């Protein structure tokens, strides 16, 4: 469900025509709907009503301060994967005591900072990391709260680049080794055992892999609660969203995958897992990223040229793979719609960006409404893993970002000035500086 829809011929975000935003802020432009974020959070929260739970938003999906603030105001916790993300959460007014720290490569520096900030828990991904956290804890004379991340070896049946719950990946600790490591951790002076964690992958479109993993791990959680007194079981994130057709995804009849399978929903996810989790008496933690922000953002772009090559039509737009890498990186599908629906005529086209890569392509041979030079297109469902993965490739400044609430809109990230891209660079000490060189000439 989201707040992007047509009123007459114009695409709106909540109460604001998207065209108003591009006229004011330019393109490429990320537009976020605060109400969509709030609604997704509340919907998930409600699905778990009656069972003690916490929602720790996965910051890596979209870490804009305004997004984090909106979630902090709703009472969310945060799932962070770096020291930088912890600082961001704190800068946005989030509570470190509601942060869980995941990731396979936490540095000593990051561990120290997080322990000093008083985070809720470290989700530990290896024995070596456990030892390092223990050492930092002893040095600071604190007991670092930890949960071990169990790898249940269950295939999430999603894209290979976002599968994390099998032994083919770098994530977590093999199921068979977990008990021994809990016993070891229980004897450490620098840590205290607080929970158990797992996360099997991202963009899961059905509940079955979740159910298989939870069914496998729940008895272990029960045992660890009894033996080590852990207080929570985090079942990770990964709930998929509807990308196709995104505009219609407010309507339940569209909750089917292109192959006709029933799409996952927050309610179906909770319903399937509750019977396994309720008897545990543990606090359940959810770590959704994409589910909260995926459909809450769009990337708006301007058509620069319409290029005909043989019988192919290329719409060359001013956004590129450096702004939104998902199609190039994950073969992801994003629905593309016009900001103003004028023409009834359609065109079969490739929408491509200006970057010098063949992979810089948002869609191939897609039937689209005819849009000419200067027209605006909206790439939908770009709220998660969009802006956060953007780069300066081809010395392209990072796009501006706008948040909408009702009829109000605010710039929540300024368009990056082009000079900022090389502001930290300089010629080597033995090279002549640009100013000196200019003077000499
Ligand atoms: C990325 C990640 C998430 C969030 O995944 P989504 O698919 O965006 O919900 C949650 N937990 C961990 C440990 C992650 O690495």
Tab-separated table of C-alpha atoms and ligand atoms in Angstrom:
chain	number	residue	atom	x	y	z
A	1	UNK	CA	0.000	0.000	0.000
A	2	UNK	CA	1.294	3.423	-0.807
A	3	UNK	CA	0.336	7.012	-1.415
A	4	UNK	CA	1.312	7.386	-5.084
A	5	UNK	CA	-1.658	7.567	-7.443
A	6	UNK	CA	-3.182	9.472	-10.339
A	7	UNK	CA	-5.692	12.214	-9.847
A	8	UNK	CA	-7.006	12.890	-13.332
A	9	UNK	CA	-3.930	12.834	-15.522
A	10	UNK	CA	-1.434	13.836	-12.821
A	11	UNK	CA	0.645	11.586	-10.610
A	12	UNK	CA	0.435	12.566	-6.947
A	13	UNK	CA	2.457	11.767	-3.877
A	14	UNK	CA	-0.077	12.125	-1.058
A	15	UNK	CA	-1.561	15.621	-1.607
A	16	UNK	CA	1.174	16.994	-3.851
A	17	UNK	CA	1.416	16.704	-7.661
A	18	UNK	CA	4.802	15.179	-8.498
A	19	UNK	CA	5.140	17.791	-11.240
A	20	UNK	CA	5.147	20.553	-8.601
A	21	UNK	CA	8.093	18.819	-6.947
A	22	UNK	CA	10.191	18.429	-10.085
A	23	UNK	CA	9.543	22.057	-11.089
A	24	UNK	CA	10.773	23.172	-7.674
A	25	UNK	CA	13.595	20.738	-6.962
A	26	UNK	CA	14.708	19.516	-10.405
A	27	UNK	CA	15.583	15.981	-11.522
A	28	UNK	CA	16.705	13.319	-10.868
A	29	UNK	CA	14.681	13.499	-7.675
A	30	UNK	CA	13.804	10.946	-5.015
A	31	UNK	CA	10.349	11.560	-3.542
A	32	UNK	CA	9.310	9.871	-0.287
A	33	UNK	CA	5.826	9.606	1.183
A	34	UNK	CA	5.964	9.846	4.948
A	35	UNK	CA	2.426	8.501	5.283
A	36	UNK	CA	3.386	5.357	3.345
A	37	UNK	CA	6.281	4.746	5.736
A	38	UNK	CA	4.038	5.262	8.750
A	39	UNK	CA	1.326	3.023	7.325
A	40	UNK	CA	3.761	0.180	6.589
A	41	UNK	CA	5.214	0.381	10.089
A	42	UNK	CA	1.787	0.419	11.729
A	43	UNK	CA	0.534	-2.418	9.594
A	44	UNK	CA	3.415	-4.653	10.602
A	45	UNK	CA	3.116	-3.603	14.232
A	46	UNK	CA	-0.579	-4.452	14.182
A	47	UNK	CA	0.013	-7.852	12.565
A	48	UNK	CA	2.081	-8.808	15.633
A	49	UNK	CA	-0.307	-7.324	18.197
A	50	UNK	CA	-0.651	-9.379	21.370
A	51	UNK	CA	2.811	-10.925	21.133
A	52	UNK	CA	5.686	-8.997	22.767
A	53	UNK	CA	7.670	-7.642	19.837
A	54	UNK	CA	9.884	-4.822	18.597
A	55	UNK	CA	10.399	-3.528	15.087
A	56	UNK	CA	14.010	-2.629	14.356
A	57	UNK	CA	14.042	-0.883	10.996
A	58	UNK	CA	16.990	-1.966	8.814
A	59	UNK	CA	18.717	1.363	8.294
A	60	UNK	CA	20.668	0.216	5.248
A	61	UNK	CA	17.494	0.160	3.122
A	62	UNK	CA	17.144	3.945	3.318
A	63	UNK	CA	19.111	5.948	5.840
A	64	UNK	CA	17.956	9.489	5.096
A	65	UNK	CA	17.681	11.368	8.392
A	66	UNK	CA	14.070	12.312	7.682
A	67	UNK	CA	13.162	8.648	7.130
A	68	UNK	CA	14.914	7.661	10.367
A	69	UNK	CA	13.224	10.497	12.240
A	70	UNK	CA	9.785	9.445	11.017
A	71	UNK	CA	10.451	5.919	12.293
A	72	UNK	CA	11.995	7.058	15.579
A	73	UNK	CA	8.837	9.119	16.183
A	74	UNK	CA	6.784	5.944	15.721
A	75	UNK	CA	8.861	4.224	18.399
A	76	UNK	CA	10.923	2.064	16.063
A	77	UNK	CA	14.242	0.532	16.967
A	78	UNK	CA	16.984	0.225	14.372
A	79	UNK	CA	19.002	-2.572	12.807
A	80	UNK	CA	22.410	-1.132	11.963
A	81	UNK	CA	25.342	-2.632	10.078
A	82	UNK	CA	28.103	-0.070	10.664
A	83	UNK	CA	29.386	2.526	13.087
A	84	UNK	CA	28.320	5.155	10.558
A	85	UNK	CA	24.729	3.940	10.687
A	86	UNK	CA	24.751	4.170	14.478
A	87	UNK	CA	25.914	7.785	14.249
A	88	UNK	CA	23.203	8.487	11.680
A	89	UNK	CA	20.508	7.005	13.902
A	90	UNK	CA	21.686	9.155	16.798
A	91	UNK	CA	21.864	12.247	14.544
A	92	UNK	CA	18.241	11.579	13.562
A	93	UNK	CA	17.146	11.398	17.200
A	94	UNK	CA	16.920	7.593	17.370
A	95	UNK	CA	17.614	5.753	20.618
A	96	UNK	CA	20.857	3.709	20.698
A	97	UNK	CA	19.290	1.521	23.380
A	98	UNK	CA	16.924	0.265	20.669
A	99	UNK	CA	19.678	-0.534	18.164
A	100	UNK	CA	20.867	-3.969	17.180
A	101	UNK	CA	24.182	-4.191	15.376
A	102	UNK	CA	24.504	-6.786	12.580
A	103	UNK	CA	27.158	-7.500	9.972
A	104	UNK	CA	30.052	-9.918	9.492
A	105	UNK	CA	32.938	-7.460	9.719
A	106	UNK	CA	32.533	-5.195	12.759
A	107	UNK	CA	35.802	-3.415	13.503
A	108	UNK	CA	37.149	-3.011	17.022
A	109	UNK	CA	36.525	0.719	16.718
A	110	UNK	CA	32.875	0.134	15.781
A	111	UNK	CA	32.380	-2.341	18.614
A	112	UNK	CA	33.856	0.086	21.145
A	113	UNK	CA	31.693	3.004	19.946
A	114	UNK	CA	28.514	0.912	19.967
A	115	UNK	CA	29.207	-0.479	23.431
A	116	UNK	CA	29.862	3.014	24.785
A	117	UNK	CA	26.656	4.292	23.159
A	118	UNK	CA	24.740	1.537	24.960
A	119	UNK	CA	23.170	-0.378	22.084
A	120	UNK	CA	20.616	-3.086	22.795
A	121	UNK	CA	22.538	-5.970	21.251
A	122	UNK	CA	25.364	-7.090	18.980
A	123	UNK	CA	24.291	-9.757	16.513
A	124	UNK	CA	27.418	-11.886	16.283
A	125	UNK	CA	28.297	-13.618	13.025
A	126	UNK	CA	31.398	-15.668	13.929
A	127	UNK	CA	33.430	-17.112	16.800
A	128	UNK	CA	36.279	-14.676	16.050
A	129	UNK	CA	33.885	-11.749	16.347
A	130	UNK	CA	32.543	-13.084	19.634
A	131	UNK	CA	36.096	-13.168	20.983
A	132	UNK	CA	36.756	-9.639	19.810
A	133	UNK	CA	33.556	-8.311	21.414
A	134	UNK	CA	34.468	-10.090	24.657
A	135	UNK	CA	37.922	-8.470	24.599
A	136	UNK	CA	36.488	-4.991	24.024
A	137	UNK	CA	33.907	-5.575	26.761
A	138	UNK	CA	36.578	-6.615	29.274
A	139	UNK	CA	38.753	-3.641	28.343
A	140	UNK	CA	35.854	-1.245	28.925
A	141	UNK	CA	34.757	-3.177	32.026
A	142	UNK	CA	31.334	-3.695	30.487
A	143	UNK	CA	29.332	-6.729	29.546
A	144	UNK	CA	28.502	-6.408	25.844
A	145	UNK	CA	24.992	-7.731	25.123
A	146	UNK	CA	25.129	-10.317	22.347
A	147	UNK	CA	22.940	-12.579	20.254
A	148	UNK	CA	24.414	-15.113	17.889
A	149	UNK	CA	23.173	-15.130	14.333
A	150	UNK	CA	22.220	-18.634	13.375
A	151	UNK	CA	22.405	-19.674	9.758
A	152	UNK	CA	19.535	-22.179	9.448
A	153	UNK	CA	20.622	-23.375	5.987
A	154	UNK	CA	17.231	-22.678	4.446
A	155	UNK	CA	17.022	-21.349	0.902
A	156	UNK	CA	14.961	-18.155	0.757
A	157	UNK	CA	14.332	-18.711	-2.961
A	158	UNK	CA	15.098	-15.126	-3.810
A	159	UNK	CA	17.784	-13.526	-6.022
A	160	UNK	CA	21.263	-15.039	-5.423
A	161	UNK	CA	22.700	-11.635	-4.464
A	162	UNK	CA	20.204	-11.298	-1.581
A	163	UNK	CA	20.148	-14.869	-0.266
A	164	UNK	CA	21.793	-15.044	3.169
A	165	UNK	CA	20.435	-18.110	4.966
A	166	UNK	CA	22.352	-20.947	3.325
A	167	UNK	CA	25.837	-22.325	3.964
A	168	UNK	CA	26.889	-20.937	0.565
A	169	UNK	CA	26.895	-17.420	2.037
A	170	UNK	CA	29.168	-15.592	4.475
A	171	UNK	CA	26.389	-14.913	6.982
A	172	UNK	CA	25.737	-16.316	10.429
A	173	UNK	CA	26.954	-19.323	12.356
A	174	UNK	CA	26.053	-22.827	11.158
A	175	UNK	CA	23.089	-24.292	13.035
A	176	UNK	CA	25.151	-27.271	14.247
A	177	UNK	CA	27.782	-25.038	15.889
A	178	UNK	CA	25.474	-22.682	17.749
A	179	UNK	CA	25.038	-24.561	21.045
A	180	UNK	CA	28.768	-24.926	21.577
A	181	UNK	CA	29.298	-21.214	20.956
A	182	UNK	CA	26.551	-20.194	23.403
A	183	UNK	CA	28.217	-22.352	26.031
A	184	UNK	CA	31.522	-20.664	25.299
A	185	UNK	CA	29.976	-17.171	25.396
A	186	UNK	CA	28.303	-17.953	28.731
A	187	UNK	CA	31.775	-18.273	30.252
A	188	UNK	CA	33.061	-14.960	28.901
A	189	UNK	CA	33.450	-11.992	31.238
A	190	UNK	CA	33.050	-9.298	28.571
A	191	UNK	CA	29.697	-10.407	27.140
A	192	UNK	CA	26.200	-11.282	28.295
A	193	UNK	CA	23.827	-13.419	26.263
A	194	UNK	CA	20.677	-11.544	25.335
A	195	UNK	CA	19.125	-13.221	22.306
A	196	UNK	CA	19.195	-15.319	19.165
A	197	UNK	CA	19.040	-13.905	15.675
A	198	UNK	CA	18.535	-15.019	12.082
A	199	UNK	CA	17.920	-13.413	8.689
A	200	UNK	CA	17.591	-15.638	5.643
A	201	UNK	CA	17.411	-13.131	2.802
A	202	UNK	CA	15.664	-10.196	1.227
A	203	UNK	CA	12.619	-9.717	-1.012
A	204	UNK	CA	11.013	-13.025	-0.041
A	205	UNK	CA	7.729	-13.272	-1.885
A	206	UNK	CA	6.238	-16.219	-0.023
A	207	UNK	CA	5.979	-17.249	3.634
A	208	UNK	CA	7.190	-20.833	3.184
A	209	UNK	CA	10.956	-20.236	3.548
A	210	UNK	CA	10.302	-18.058	6.625
A	211	UNK	CA	8.149	-20.771	8.108
A	212	UNK	CA	10.701	-23.497	7.369
A	213	UNK	CA	13.488	-21.470	8.994
A	214	UNK	CA	11.455	-20.467	12.054
A	215	UNK	CA	10.186	-24.016	12.532
A	216	UNK	CA	13.780	-25.240	12.474
A	217	UNK	CA	15.161	-22.587	14.821
A	218	UNK	CA	12.312	-22.093	17.348
A	219	UNK	CA	13.176	-25.220	19.387
A	220	UNK	CA	16.755	-23.945	19.624
A	221	UNK	CA	15.454	-20.565	20.852
A	222	UNK	CA	13.402	-22.360	23.505
A	223	UNK	CA	16.435	-24.323	24.639
A	224	UNK	CA	18.641	-21.209	24.792
A	225	UNK	CA	15.973	-19.380	26.798
A	226	UNK	CA	15.979	-22.193	29.312
A	227	UNK	CA	19.725	-22.777	29.501
A	228	UNK	CA	21.055	-19.232	29.059
A	229	UNK	CA	18.060	-17.028	29.876
A	230	UNK	CA	18.009	-15.168	26.552
A	231	UNK	CA	15.202	-12.608	26.238
A	232	UNK	CA	14.622	-12.209	22.495
A	233	UNK	CA	14.493	-14.056	19.211
A	234	UNK	CA	14.994	-11.886	16.132
A	235	UNK	CA	13.583	-13.422	12.977
A	236	UNK	CA	15.233	-10.821	10.709
A	237	UNK	CA	13.777	-8.865	7.829
A	238	UNK	CA	13.197	-9.876	4.244
A	239	UNK	CA	9.457	-9.440	3.733
A	240	UNK	CA	9.043	-8.767	0.013
A	241	UNK	CA	7.052	-5.986	-1.589
A	242	UNK	CA	5.068	-5.772	-4.804
A	243	UNK	CA	7.178	-4.266	-7.587
A	244	UNK	CA	4.895	-5.334	-10.413
A	245	UNK	CA	2.530	-3.645	-10.837
A	246	UNK	CA	3.521	-1.264	-8.089
A	247	UNK	CA	0.866	1.360	-8.767
A	248	UNK	CA	-1.916	-1.139	-8.179
A	249	UNK	CA	-0.338	-2.659	-5.089
A	250	UNK	CA	-2.780	-0.869	-2.799
A	251	UNK	CA	-5.298	-3.409	-4.044
A	252	UNK	CA	-5.213	-6.916	-2.494
A	253	UNK	CA	-6.211	-8.637	-5.713
A	254	UNK	CA	-2.763	-7.710	-7.039
A	255	UNK	CA	-0.971	-9.536	-4.263
A	256	UNK	CA	0.075	-12.271	-6.636
A	257	UNK	CA	3.487	-12.775	-8.158
A	258	UNK	CA	3.769	-12.647	-11.962
A	259	UNK	CA	3.710	-16.476	-11.866
A	260	UNK	CA	0.378	-16.362	-10.055
A	261	UNK	CA	1.663	-17.267	-6.591
A	262	UNK	CA	0.082	-15.459	-3.695
A	263	UNK	CA	2.390	-12.643	-2.573
A	264	UNK	CA	3.497	-12.411	1.001
A	265	UNK	CA	1.771	-9.857	3.218
A	266	UNK	CA	2.597	-8.647	6.715
A	267	UNK	CA	-0.519	-10.435	7.971
A	268	UNK	CA	0.209	-13.758	6.247
A	269	UNK	CA	3.805	-13.629	7.517
A	270	UNK	CA	2.712	-13.043	11.125
A	271	UNK	CA	-0.081	-15.602	10.919
A	272	UNK	CA	2.230	-18.347	9.658
A	273	UNK	CA	4.956	-17.711	12.237
A	274	UNK	CA	2.934	-17.008	15.365
A	275	UNK	CA	2.176	-20.657	16.200
A	276	UNK	CA	5.919	-21.364	16.294
A	277	UNK	CA	6.820	-18.243	18.266
A	278	UNK	CA	3.992	-17.764	20.758
A	279	UNK	CA	4.947	-20.733	22.996
A	280	UNK	CA	8.508	-19.397	23.411
A	281	UNK	CA	7.572	-16.516	25.699
A	282	UNK	CA	10.408	-14.493	24.141
A	283	UNK	CA	10.338	-10.980	22.748
A	284	UNK	CA	10.206	-11.264	18.954
A	285	UNK	CA	12.256	-8.782	16.967
A	286	UNK	CA	11.519	-7.953	13.345
A	287	UNK	CA	14.107	-6.234	11.148
A	288	UNK	CA	12.215	-5.002	8.092
A	289	UNK	CA	13.903	-2.638	5.658
A	290	UNK	CA	12.369	-2.905	2.217
A	291	UNK	CA	8.881	-3.594	3.569
A	292	UNK	CA	8.859	-0.222	5.366
A	293	UNK	CA	10.307	2.046	2.675
A	294	UNK	CA	10.313	0.174	-0.658
A	295	UNK	CA	7.001	1.401	-1.987
A	296	UNK	CA	7.298	4.721	-0.128
A	297	UNK	CA	9.754	6.237	-2.604
A	298	UNK	CA	9.980	7.002	-6.315
A	299	UNK	CA	12.774	8.325	-8.495
A	300	UNK	CA	11.598	11.012	-10.899
A	301	UNK	CA	13.558	11.626	-14.057
A	302	UNK	CA	13.365	13.803	-17.162
A	303	UNK	CA	13.485	12.495	-20.706
A	304	UNK	CA	16.504	14.095	-22.399
A	305	UNK	CA	16.315	12.424	-25.796
A	306	UNK	CA	14.272	9.942	-27.733
A	307	UNK	CA	16.697	7.919	-29.829
A	308	UNK	CA	15.766	5.529	-32.595
A	309	UNK	CA	18.240	2.781	-33.467
A	310	UNK	CA	16.914	0.467	-36.165
A	311	UNK	CA	13.530	-0.592	-34.834
A	312	UNK	CA	14.474	0.056	-31.196
A	313	UNK	CA	13.427	3.131	-29.256
A	314	UNK	CA	15.605	4.407	-26.423
A	315	UNK	CA	14.259	6.920	-23.958
A	316	UNK	CA	17.412	8.536	-22.623
A	317	UNK	CA	16.653	9.977	-19.185
A	318	UNK	CA	18.660	12.093	-16.730
A	319	UNK	CA	18.680	9.437	-13.965
A	320	UNK	CA	21.143	6.578	-14.288
A	321	UNK	CA	22.484	3.427	-12.691
A	322	UNK	CA	24.550	5.564	-10.307
A	323	UNK	CA	21.269	6.914	-8.849
A	324	UNK	CA	19.403	3.578	-8.775
A	325	UNK	CA	21.516	0.495	-9.310
A	326	UNK	CA	18.908	-2.204	-8.620
A	327	UNK	CA	18.062	-3.014	-12.270
A	328	UNK	CA	21.763	-3.331	-13.179
A	329	UNK	CA	22.793	-5.113	-9.977
A	330	UNK	CA	19.862	-7.406	-9.174
A	331	UNK	CA	18.067	-7.556	-12.549
A	332	UNK	CA	15.304	-5.800	-10.635
A	333	UNK	CA	12.009	-4.787	-12.182
A	334	UNK	CA	10.738	-1.273	-11.475
A	335	UNK	CA	7.459	-0.037	-12.855
A	336	UNK	CA	7.869	3.191	-14.837
A	337	UNK	CA	4.962	5.601	-15.278
A	338	UNK	CA	4.562	9.103	-16.675
A	339	UNK	CA	4.236	12.021	-14.260
A	340	UNK	CA	1.521	13.334	-16.554
A	341	UNK	CA	-0.640	10.864	-18.458
A	342	UNK	CA	-1.237	12.728	-21.688
A	343	UNK	CA	-1.027	10.373	-24.602
A	344	UNK	CA	-3.110	7.288	-25.113
A	345	UNK	CA	-0.487	6.154	-27.608
A	346	UNK	CA	2.145	3.789	-26.400
A	347	UNK	CA	5.694	2.971	-27.369
A	348	UNK	CA	7.870	-0.087	-26.767
A	349	UNK	CA	11.114	1.324	-25.418
A	350	UNK	CA	14.268	0.856	-23.401
A	351	UNK	CA	14.622	3.487	-20.685
A	352	UNK	CA	18.333	4.184	-20.270
A	353	UNK	CA	20.551	6.653	-18.426
A	354	UNK	CA	23.527	8.705	-19.634
A	355	UNK	CA	26.202	6.549	-17.943
A	356	UNK	CA	28.682	4.858	-20.281
A	357	UNK	CA	27.675	1.285	-19.469
A	358	UNK	CA	25.378	-1.008	-21.407
A	359	UNK	CA	23.991	-2.096	-18.054
A	360	UNK	CA	22.739	1.445	-17.420
A	361	UNK	CA	19.227	0.459	-18.336
A	362	UNK	CA	16.026	0.753	-16.266
A	363	UNK	CA	13.920	-1.445	-18.549
A	364	UNK	CA	14.072	-3.227	-21.883
A	365	UNK	CA	11.375	-3.491	-24.543
A	366	UNK	CA	8.769	-2.179	-22.123
A	367	UNK	CA	5.381	-0.920	-23.313
A	368	UNK	CA	5.172	2.660	-22.045
A	369	UNK	CA	2.902	5.614	-22.667
A	370	UNK	CA	4.529	7.840	-25.266
A	371	UNK	CA	6.591	10.540	-23.542
A	372	UNK	CA	8.619	13.091	-25.472
A	373	UNK	CA	11.735	15.111	-24.751
A	374	UNK	CA	11.255	17.164	-21.584
A	375	UNK	CA	8.584	14.794	-20.235
A	376	UNK	CA	8.931	13.309	-16.767
A	377	UNK	CA	8.882	9.641	-15.797
A	378	UNK	CA	8.561	8.161	-12.326
A	379	UNK	CA	10.457	4.978	-11.488
A	380	UNK	CA	8.335	3.385	-8.776
A	381	UNK	CA	9.183	1.371	-5.657
A	382	UNK	CA	12.579	3.058	-5.400
A	383	UNK	CA	12.448	3.806	-1.671
A	384	UNK	CA	14.581	0.852	-0.568
A	385	UNK	CA	18.162	0.197	-1.706
A	386	UNK	CA	17.873	3.207	-4.039
A	387	UNK	CA	19.490	6.393	-2.797
A	388	UNK	CA	21.654	4.488	-0.288
A	389	UNK	CA	23.397	2.600	-3.085
A	390	UNK	CA	23.953	5.645	-5.278
A	391	UNK	CA	27.454	6.640	-6.327
A	392	UNK	CA	29.283	9.407	-8.126
A	393	UNK	CA	30.194	7.220	-11.091
A	394	UNK	CA	30.752	9.389	-14.184
A	395	UNK	CA	31.105	12.386	-11.785
A	396	UNK	CA	27.358	12.603	-11.463
A	397	UNK	CA	26.187	14.446	-8.327
A	398	UNK	CA	23.899	12.531	-5.955
A	399	UNK	CA	20.236	13.413	-6.532
A	400	UNK	CA	18.105	15.575	-4.274
A	401	UNK	CA	15.543	13.925	-1.968
A	402	UNK	CA	12.153	15.281	-0.925
A	403	UNK	CA	9.753	14.129	1.785
A	404	UNK	CA	6.014	14.687	1.418
A	405	UNK	CA	3.430	14.733	4.165
A	406	UNK	CA	-0.123	15.576	3.138
A	407	UNK	CA	0.099	18.788	1.189
A	408	UNK	CA	3.516	19.697	2.576
A	409	UNK	CA	6.891	18.904	1.081
A	410	UNK	CA	10.436	19.436	2.291
A	411	UNK	CA	13.891	19.010	0.825
A	412	UNK	CA	15.492	16.301	2.993
A	413	UNK	CA	18.717	16.012	1.041
A	414	UNK	CA	20.126	18.783	-1.099
A	415	UNK	CA	21.293	17.968	-4.580
A	416	UNK	CA	25.038	17.429	-4.284
A	417	UNK	CA	27.040	20.324	-5.755
A	418	UNK	CA	29.347	18.941	-8.424
A	419	UNK	CA	32.481	20.407	-6.748
A	420	UNK	CA	31.659	18.406	-3.621
A	421	UNK	CA	32.433	15.253	-5.580
A	422	UNK	CA	36.160	16.050	-5.736
A	423	UNK	CA	36.358	18.282	-2.652
A	424	UNK	CA	38.498	15.745	-0.789
A	425	UNK	CA	40.852	15.149	-3.701
A	426	UNK	CA	43.992	17.050	-4.701
A	427	UNK	CA	46.972	16.679	-6.998
A	428	UNK	CA	49.915	14.739	-5.580
A	429	UNK	CA	52.499	16.836	-3.721
A	430	UNK	CA	54.941	16.709	-6.666
A	431	UNK	CA	52.329	17.846	-9.188
A	432	UNK	CA	51.626	21.472	-9.950
A	433	UNK	CA	48.342	22.720	-8.454
A	434	UNK	CA	45.603	23.762	-10.850
A	435	UNK	CA	45.731	27.426	-9.771
A	436	UNK	CA	49.492	27.669	-10.181
A	437	UNK	CA	49.277	25.980	-13.513
A	438	UNK	CA	46.631	28.446	-14.692
A	439	UNK	CA	48.798	31.417	-13.595
A	440	UNK	CA	51.819	30.127	-15.472
A	441	UNK	CA	49.881	29.838	-18.707
B	1	LIG	C1	19.454	-6.277	5.175
B	1	LIG	C2	19.043	-6.855	6.458
B	1	LIG	C3	17.725	-6.712	6.893
B	1	LIG	C4	16.653	-6.043	6.085
B	1	LIG	O1	16.304	-6.747	4.915
B	1	LIG	P1	15.008	-6.324	4.089
B	1	LIG	O2	14.923	-7.320	3.023
B	1	LIG	O3	15.248	-4.950	3.570
B	1	LIG	O4	13.849	-6.382	5.013
B	1	LIG	C5	17.415	-7.220	8.139
B	1	LIG	N1	18.331	-7.837	8.914
B	1	LIG	C6	19.612	-7.976	8.510
B	1	LIG	C7	20.579	-8.666	9.412
B	1	LIG	C8	20.009	-7.505	7.280
B	1	LIG	O5	21.277	-7.670	6.881
